[in-house]
XYZ file of C-alpha atoms in Angstrom:
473
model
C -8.969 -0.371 -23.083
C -8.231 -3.355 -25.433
C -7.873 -7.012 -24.171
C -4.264 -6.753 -25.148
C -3.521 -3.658 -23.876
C -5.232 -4.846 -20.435
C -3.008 -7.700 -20.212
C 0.086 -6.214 -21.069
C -1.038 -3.226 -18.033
C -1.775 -6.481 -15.570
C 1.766 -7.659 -16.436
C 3.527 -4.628 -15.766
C 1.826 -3.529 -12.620
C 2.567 -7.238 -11.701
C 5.837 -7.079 -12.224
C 6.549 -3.550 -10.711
C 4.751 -5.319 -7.243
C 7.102 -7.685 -7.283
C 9.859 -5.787 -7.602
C 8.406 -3.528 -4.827
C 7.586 -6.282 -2.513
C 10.779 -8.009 -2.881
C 13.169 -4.961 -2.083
C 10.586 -4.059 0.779
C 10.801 -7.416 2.270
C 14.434 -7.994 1.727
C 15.731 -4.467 3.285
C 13.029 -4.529 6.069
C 13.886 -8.292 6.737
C 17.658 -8.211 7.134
C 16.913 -5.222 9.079
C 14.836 -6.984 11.325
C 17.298 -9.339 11.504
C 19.783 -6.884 12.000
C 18.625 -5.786 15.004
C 17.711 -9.097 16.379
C 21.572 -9.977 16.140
C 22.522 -6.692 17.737
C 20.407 -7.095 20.783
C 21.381 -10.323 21.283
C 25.041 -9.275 20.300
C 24.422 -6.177 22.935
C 23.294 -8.542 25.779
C 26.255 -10.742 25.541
C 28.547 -7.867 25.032
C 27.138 -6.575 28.197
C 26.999 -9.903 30.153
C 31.065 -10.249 29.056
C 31.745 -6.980 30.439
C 30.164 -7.009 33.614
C 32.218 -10.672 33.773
C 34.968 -8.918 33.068
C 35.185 -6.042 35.051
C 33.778 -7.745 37.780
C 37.370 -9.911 37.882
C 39.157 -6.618 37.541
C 37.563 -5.185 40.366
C 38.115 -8.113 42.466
C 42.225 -7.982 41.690
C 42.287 -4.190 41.678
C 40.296 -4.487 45.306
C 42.987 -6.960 46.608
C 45.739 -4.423 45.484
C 43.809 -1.441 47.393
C 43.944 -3.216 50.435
C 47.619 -4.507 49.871
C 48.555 -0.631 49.375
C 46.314 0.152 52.211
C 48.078 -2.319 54.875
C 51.795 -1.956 53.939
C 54.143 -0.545 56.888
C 56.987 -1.016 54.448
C 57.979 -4.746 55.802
C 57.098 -8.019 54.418
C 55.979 -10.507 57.327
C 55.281 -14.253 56.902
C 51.469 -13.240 57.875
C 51.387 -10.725 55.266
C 53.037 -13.305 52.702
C 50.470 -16.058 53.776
C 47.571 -13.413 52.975
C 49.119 -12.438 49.254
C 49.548 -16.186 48.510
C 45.816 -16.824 49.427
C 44.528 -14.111 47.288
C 46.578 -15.350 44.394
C 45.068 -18.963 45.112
C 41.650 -17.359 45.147
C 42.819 -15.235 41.415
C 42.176 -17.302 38.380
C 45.037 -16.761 35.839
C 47.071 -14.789 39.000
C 50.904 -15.866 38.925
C 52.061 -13.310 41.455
C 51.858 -10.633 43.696
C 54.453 -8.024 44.472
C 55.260 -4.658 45.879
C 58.319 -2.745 44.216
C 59.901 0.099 45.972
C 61.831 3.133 44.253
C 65.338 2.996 44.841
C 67.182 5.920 42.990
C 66.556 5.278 39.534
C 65.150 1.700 39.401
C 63.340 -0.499 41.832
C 63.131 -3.200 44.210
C 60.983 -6.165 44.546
C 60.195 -5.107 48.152
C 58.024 -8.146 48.908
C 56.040 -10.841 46.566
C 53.725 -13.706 47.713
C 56.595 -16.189 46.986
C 58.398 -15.151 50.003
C 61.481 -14.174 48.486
C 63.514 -12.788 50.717
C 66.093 -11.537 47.843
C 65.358 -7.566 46.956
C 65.825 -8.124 43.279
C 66.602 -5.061 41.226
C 63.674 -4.177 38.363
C 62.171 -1.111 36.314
C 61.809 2.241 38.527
C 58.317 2.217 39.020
C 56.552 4.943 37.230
C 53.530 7.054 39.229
C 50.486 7.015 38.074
C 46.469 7.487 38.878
C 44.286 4.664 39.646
C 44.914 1.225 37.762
C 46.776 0.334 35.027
C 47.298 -2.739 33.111
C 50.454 -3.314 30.621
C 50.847 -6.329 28.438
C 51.269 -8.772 27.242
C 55.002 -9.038 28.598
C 56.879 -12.125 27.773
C 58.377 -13.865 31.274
C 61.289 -15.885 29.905
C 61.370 -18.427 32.887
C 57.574 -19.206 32.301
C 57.467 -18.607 28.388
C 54.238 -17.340 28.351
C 52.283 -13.896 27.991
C 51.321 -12.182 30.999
C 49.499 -8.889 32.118
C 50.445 -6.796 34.700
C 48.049 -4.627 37.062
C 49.320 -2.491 39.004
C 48.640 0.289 41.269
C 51.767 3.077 42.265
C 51.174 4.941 45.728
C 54.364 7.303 46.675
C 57.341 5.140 46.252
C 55.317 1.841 45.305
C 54.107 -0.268 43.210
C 51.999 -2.538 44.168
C 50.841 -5.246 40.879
C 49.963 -8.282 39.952
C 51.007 -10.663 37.418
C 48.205 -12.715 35.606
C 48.324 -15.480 33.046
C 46.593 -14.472 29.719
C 45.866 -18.027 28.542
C 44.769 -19.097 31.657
C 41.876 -16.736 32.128
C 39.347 -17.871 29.474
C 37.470 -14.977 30.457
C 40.240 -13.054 28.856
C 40.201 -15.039 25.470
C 36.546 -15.258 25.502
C 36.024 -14.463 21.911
C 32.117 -15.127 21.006
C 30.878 -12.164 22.927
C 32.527 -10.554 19.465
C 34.713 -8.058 22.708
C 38.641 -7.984 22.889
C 40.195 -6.404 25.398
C 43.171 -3.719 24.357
C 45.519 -1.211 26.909
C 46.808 0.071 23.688
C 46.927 3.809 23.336
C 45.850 4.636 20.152
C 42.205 3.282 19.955
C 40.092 4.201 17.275
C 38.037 1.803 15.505
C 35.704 0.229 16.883
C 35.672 0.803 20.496
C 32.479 -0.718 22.573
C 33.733 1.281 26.020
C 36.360 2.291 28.542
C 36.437 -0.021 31.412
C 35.249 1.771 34.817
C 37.917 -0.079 36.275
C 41.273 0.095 34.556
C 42.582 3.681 33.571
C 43.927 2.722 30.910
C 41.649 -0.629 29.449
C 38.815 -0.799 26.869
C 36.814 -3.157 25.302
C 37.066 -3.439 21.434
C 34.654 -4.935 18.753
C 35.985 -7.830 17.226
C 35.644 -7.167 13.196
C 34.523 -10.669 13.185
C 31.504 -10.259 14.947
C 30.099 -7.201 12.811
C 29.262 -9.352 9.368
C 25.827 -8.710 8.258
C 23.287 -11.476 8.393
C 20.788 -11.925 5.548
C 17.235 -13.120 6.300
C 16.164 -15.592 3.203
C 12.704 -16.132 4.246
C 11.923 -12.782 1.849
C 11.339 -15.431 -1.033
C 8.748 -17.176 -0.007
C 7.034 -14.537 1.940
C 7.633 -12.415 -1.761
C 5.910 -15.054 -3.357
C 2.741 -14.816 -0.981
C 2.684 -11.225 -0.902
C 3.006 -11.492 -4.960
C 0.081 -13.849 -5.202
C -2.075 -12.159 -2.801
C -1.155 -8.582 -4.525
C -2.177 -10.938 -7.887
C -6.008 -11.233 -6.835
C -6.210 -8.851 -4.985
C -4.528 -5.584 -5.404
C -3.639 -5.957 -9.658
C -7.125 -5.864 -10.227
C -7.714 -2.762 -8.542
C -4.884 -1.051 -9.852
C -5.517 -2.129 -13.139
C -9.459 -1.122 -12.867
C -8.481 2.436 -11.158
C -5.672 3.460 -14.213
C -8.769 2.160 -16.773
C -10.753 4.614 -14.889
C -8.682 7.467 -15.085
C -8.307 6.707 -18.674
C -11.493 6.813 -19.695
C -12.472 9.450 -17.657
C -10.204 11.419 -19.409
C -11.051 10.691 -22.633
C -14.776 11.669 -21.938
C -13.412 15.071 -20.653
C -11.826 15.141 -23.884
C -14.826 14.532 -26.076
C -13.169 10.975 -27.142
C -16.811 9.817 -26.883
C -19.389 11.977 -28.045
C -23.235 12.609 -29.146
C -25.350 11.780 -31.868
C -28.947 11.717 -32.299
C -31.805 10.052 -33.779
C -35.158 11.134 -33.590
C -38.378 9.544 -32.666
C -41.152 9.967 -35.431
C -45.300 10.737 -34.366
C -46.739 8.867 -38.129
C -49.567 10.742 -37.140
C -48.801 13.553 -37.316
C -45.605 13.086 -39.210
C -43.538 15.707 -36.665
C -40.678 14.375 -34.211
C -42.037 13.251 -30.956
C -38.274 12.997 -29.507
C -34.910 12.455 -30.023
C -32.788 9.727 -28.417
C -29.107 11.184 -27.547
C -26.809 8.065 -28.507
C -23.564 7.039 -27.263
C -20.647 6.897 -30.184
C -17.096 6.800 -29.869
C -14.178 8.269 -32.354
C -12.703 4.392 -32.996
C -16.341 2.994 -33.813
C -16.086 0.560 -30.370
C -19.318 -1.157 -30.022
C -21.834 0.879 -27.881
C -22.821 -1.663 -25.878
C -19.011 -2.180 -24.737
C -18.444 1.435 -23.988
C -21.694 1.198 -22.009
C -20.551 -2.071 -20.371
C -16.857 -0.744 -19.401
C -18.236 2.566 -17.848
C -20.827 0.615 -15.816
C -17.703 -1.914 -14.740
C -15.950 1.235 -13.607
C -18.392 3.756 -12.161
C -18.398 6.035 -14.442
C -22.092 5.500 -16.556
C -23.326 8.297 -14.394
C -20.418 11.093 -14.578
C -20.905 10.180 -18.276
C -24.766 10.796 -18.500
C -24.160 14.010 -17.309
C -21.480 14.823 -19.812
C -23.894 13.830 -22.328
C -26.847 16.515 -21.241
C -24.029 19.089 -20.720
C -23.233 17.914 -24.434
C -27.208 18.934 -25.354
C -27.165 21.780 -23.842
C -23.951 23.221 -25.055
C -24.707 21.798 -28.621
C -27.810 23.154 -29.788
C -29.709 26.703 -29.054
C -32.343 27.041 -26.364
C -35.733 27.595 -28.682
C -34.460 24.301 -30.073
C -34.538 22.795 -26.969
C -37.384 24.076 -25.779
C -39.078 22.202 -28.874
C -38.237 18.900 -28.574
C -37.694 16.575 -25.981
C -33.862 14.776 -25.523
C -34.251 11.017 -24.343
C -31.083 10.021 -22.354
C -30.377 6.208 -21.289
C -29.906 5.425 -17.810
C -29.651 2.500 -15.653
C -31.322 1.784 -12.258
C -27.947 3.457 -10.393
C -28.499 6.355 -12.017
C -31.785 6.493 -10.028
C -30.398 4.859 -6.893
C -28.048 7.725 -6.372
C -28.570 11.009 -4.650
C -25.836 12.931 -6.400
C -27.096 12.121 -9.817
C -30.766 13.551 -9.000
C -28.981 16.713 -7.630
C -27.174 17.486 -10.037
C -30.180 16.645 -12.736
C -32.036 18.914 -10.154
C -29.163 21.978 -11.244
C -29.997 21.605 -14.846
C -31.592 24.828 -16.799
C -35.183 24.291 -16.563
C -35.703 24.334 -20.649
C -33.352 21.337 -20.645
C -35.093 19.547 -17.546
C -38.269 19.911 -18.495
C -38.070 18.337 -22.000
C -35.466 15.446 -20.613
C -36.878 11.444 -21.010
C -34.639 9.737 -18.605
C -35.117 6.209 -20.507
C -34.409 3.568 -18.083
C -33.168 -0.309 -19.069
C -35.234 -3.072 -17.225
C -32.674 -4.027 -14.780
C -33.309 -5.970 -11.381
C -31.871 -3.797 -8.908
C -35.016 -1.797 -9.896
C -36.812 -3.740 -7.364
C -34.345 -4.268 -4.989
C -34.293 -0.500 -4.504
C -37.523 0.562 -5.304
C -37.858 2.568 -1.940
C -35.402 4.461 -3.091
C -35.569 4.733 -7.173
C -39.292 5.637 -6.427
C -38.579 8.599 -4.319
C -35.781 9.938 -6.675
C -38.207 9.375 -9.787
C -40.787 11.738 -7.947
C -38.724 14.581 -7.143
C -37.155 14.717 -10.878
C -40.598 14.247 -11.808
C -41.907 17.304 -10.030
C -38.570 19.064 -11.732
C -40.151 18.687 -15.218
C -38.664 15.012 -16.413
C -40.591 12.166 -18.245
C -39.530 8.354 -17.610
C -39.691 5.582 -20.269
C -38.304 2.143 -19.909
C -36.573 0.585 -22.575
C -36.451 -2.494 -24.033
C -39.734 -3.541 -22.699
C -40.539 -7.016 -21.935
C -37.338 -8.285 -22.978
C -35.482 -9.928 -19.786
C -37.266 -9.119 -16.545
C -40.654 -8.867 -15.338
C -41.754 -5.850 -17.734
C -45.351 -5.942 -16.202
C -44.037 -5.432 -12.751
C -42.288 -2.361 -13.406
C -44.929 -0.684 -15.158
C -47.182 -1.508 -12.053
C -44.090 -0.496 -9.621
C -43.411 2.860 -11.161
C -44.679 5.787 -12.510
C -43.227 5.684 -16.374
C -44.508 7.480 -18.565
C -43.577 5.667 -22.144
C -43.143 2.154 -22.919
C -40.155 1.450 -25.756
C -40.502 -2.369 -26.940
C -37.069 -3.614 -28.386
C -36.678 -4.429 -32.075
C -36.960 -7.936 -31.371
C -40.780 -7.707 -32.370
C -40.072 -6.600 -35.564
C -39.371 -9.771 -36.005
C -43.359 -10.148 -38.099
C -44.257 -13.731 -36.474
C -47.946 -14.327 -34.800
C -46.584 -13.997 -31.587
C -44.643 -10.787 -31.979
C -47.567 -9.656 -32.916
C -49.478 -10.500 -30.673
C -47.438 -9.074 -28.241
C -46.911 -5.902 -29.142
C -51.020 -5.916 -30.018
C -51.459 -6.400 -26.182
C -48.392 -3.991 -25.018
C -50.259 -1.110 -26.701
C -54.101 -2.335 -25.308
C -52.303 -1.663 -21.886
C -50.517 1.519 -22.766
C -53.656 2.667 -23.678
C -55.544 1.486 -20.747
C -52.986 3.376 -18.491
C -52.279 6.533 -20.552
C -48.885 6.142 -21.296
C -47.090 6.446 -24.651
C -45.366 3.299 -26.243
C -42.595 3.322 -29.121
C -41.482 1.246 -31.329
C -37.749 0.297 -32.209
C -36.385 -1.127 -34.720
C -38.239 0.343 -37.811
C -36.020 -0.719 -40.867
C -38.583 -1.212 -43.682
C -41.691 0.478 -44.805
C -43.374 -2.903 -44.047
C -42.720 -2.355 -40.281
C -43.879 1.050 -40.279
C -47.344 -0.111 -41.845
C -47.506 -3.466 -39.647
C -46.535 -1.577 -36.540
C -49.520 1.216 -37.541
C -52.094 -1.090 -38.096
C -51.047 -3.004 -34.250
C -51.925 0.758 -32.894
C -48.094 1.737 -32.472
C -48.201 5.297 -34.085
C -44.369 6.262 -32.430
C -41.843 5.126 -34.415
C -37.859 4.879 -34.478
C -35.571 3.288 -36.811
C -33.256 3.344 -39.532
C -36.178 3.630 -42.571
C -37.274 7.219 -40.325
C -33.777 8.415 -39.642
C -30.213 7.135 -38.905
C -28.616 8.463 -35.770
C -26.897 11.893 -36.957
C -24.705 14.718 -35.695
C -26.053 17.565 -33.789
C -26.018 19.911 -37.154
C -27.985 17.262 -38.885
C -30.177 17.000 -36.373
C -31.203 20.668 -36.157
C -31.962 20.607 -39.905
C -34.107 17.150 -40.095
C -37.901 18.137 -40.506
């Protein structure tokens, strides 16, 4: 993936967390908050009922035991008793007992102590308690309620002040109180006292409330998701990409042999990494490495090989394939080389680049190197001498070719002495060594006379296509 296009990817997947984080944390924070305000709403809703009908049931209990004691006369005692319950009734004006008399009524007795049976409304039966209101008294000129309570031919009520029970006009529990008979819309509950009473959500107290700490905590989440998560994202969706476009041959084979001067026949041929838009090899290399892919691709290219060319042609020559050292640290990879048809295994170089993880997992590269080594594979390490300790490795493992890098083409004294003593050693062990970098017919003579008689470079052969390949000689 290009610079450009990376960025451009980073600043969309940016932008789309963002966007996610910010709806997440705004709905999930005002609902949060939601529900904070509704159990809090809920408890005082509760705490103004229970106030509420506690009151109630203290009048309505009063007017039981009125009901219950009435013999149908109104003594001074019984006065004295209804005038200290009224004292003891915030908000209570009066208490009264009204008897049926034909078709109206009859304040019977009242905890004034009129004496005076003044005509009023024909009481109406009815079960349990009811409250009607707000009346309208004219000789007070205020609004009232009325409880009352109707057993045979009485009624026995109570008349309470509405403004003087702040209970009543209590209004931040968000609860009104309505004895009207068409309730619909928000009703909280019935009371459990009063037939004919329920509590009613105020409309004022059901406005949303908006949590605005979801900006800042956006702006964490955004940063954190910035170094954190984008990078993943952005490294998984290159993955994917370029996975695919090795299924789909985007990147490809081509190869360039390895010439024997001595005997003027290939010795090998080195299976090269190209791509269809001519991207540097060494980036392709460095951008599957980044994302894991180097060894899902190695394997694509020796499924390449053997799909590409006949199997007398492979049993010919040998196919030398780059790796790294986690190709060799990695048990899947030797499996899977282990799977391989044995004409293809047994003339595979598995040319390794000096890297230092080589020595950090030696216990482990070692024993993978010996069972592919038992299946029929060579190892050479490339680029020999060139950034690590060279020496080491060939002492470490068992490699069986040595590939110097073209740098010692380069036809100074010390190049050549160099490459003088890399083949003395080769020699003294029995391994093979190879040249890179042959461009000129002067490096081919100067690299013959050092003792270097395996060759590869552009003045032998340019890398090539697999039909070329099969007719070079």
């Amino acid at each position: 993936m290009y610079q450009s296009s990376r960025i451009l990817l980073t600043s969309c997947i940016n932008i789309s967390l963002l966007i996610i984080f910010a709806s997440a944390v705004f709905f999930l924070g005002n609902a949060w908050q939601q529900h904070k305000v509704y159990v809090v709403s809920e408890k005082e809703k509760e705490l103004y009922f229970s106030q509420v009908e506690g009151y109630l049931e203290g009048v309505t209990s009063f007017l039981s035991s009125v009901a219950a004691n009435y013999t149908g006369e109104c003594p001074r005692d019984f006065v004295r008793l209804m005038r200290k319950e009224l004292f003891n009734t915030p908000g209570a004006i009066e208490f009264g007992v009204i008897q049926k008399e034909g078709d109206h009524g009859a304040v019977a007795c009242n905890s004034w102590g009129d004496i005076d049976r003044i005509h009023v409304r024909e009481p109406s039966p009815h079960k349990g308690f009811l409250m009607t209101g707000p009346h309208t008294i004219n000789s007070l000129e205020m609004p009232i309620f009325v409880i009352k309570k109707t057993v045979n031919d009485f009624e026995y009520n109570v008349i309470i002040k509405k403004s003087s029970v702040d209970i009543f006009s209590n209004a931040q529990s968000g609860l009104i109180i309505s004895n009207s008979e068409e309730i619909q819309d928000h009703l909280y509950r019935y009371s459990e006292v009063i037939s004919n009473l329920a509590y009613i959500e105020s409309p004022s107290s059901l406005k949303k409330v908006y949590n605005l700490y979801f900006i800042p905590i956006t702006l964490l989440l955004s940063i954190i998701a910035y170094f954190l998560v984008t990078p993943k994202l952005v490294k998984a969706i290159e993955k994917i990409i370029l996975r695919r476009r090795i299924e789909q041959h985007y990147y490809h084979n081509e190869y360039q042999p390895i010439i024997d001067t001595k005997t003027g026949q290939v010795f090998s041929i080195e299976v090269l990494l190209r791509s269809k838009d001519d991207t540097a090899t060494i980036d392709t290399i460095t951008k599957m490495k980044h994302l894991d892919l180097s060894i899902e691709h190695t394997l694509f290219q020796i499924v390449q090989v053997e799909s590409s060319f006949r199997e007398d042609f492979i049993k010919k020559n040998s196919f030398q394939i780059n790796i790294s050292s986690c190709h060799l640290e990695s048990l899947y990879f030797v499996e899977r080389l282990q799977q391989l048809n044995h004409p293809i295994c047994h003339n595979l170089i598995l040319e390794v680049t000096e890297d230092e993880n080589l020595m950090i997992k030696k216990q482990t590269i070692k024993k993978h190197m010996e069972i592919l080594k038992r299946q029929g594979c060579r190892f050479a390490i490339d680029d020999f001498g060139m950034e690590y300790a060279g020496l080491g490795y060939v002492s470490e493992f068992d490699f069986d070719i040595v590939k110097t890098d073209k740098i010692f083409m380069d036809h100074t004294h010390k190049n050549t002495a160099i490459l003088k003593s890399i083949i003395a050693f080769c020699n003294e062990l029995g391994i093979h060594c190879i040249a890179e970098g042959i461009e000129t017919e002067e490096d081919k003579k100067k690299t013959i006379e050092i003792g270097i008689h395996l060759q590869q470079g552009w003045y032998h052969a340019r890398p090539m296509s697999t039909e070329n390949i099969v007719l070079y000689k």
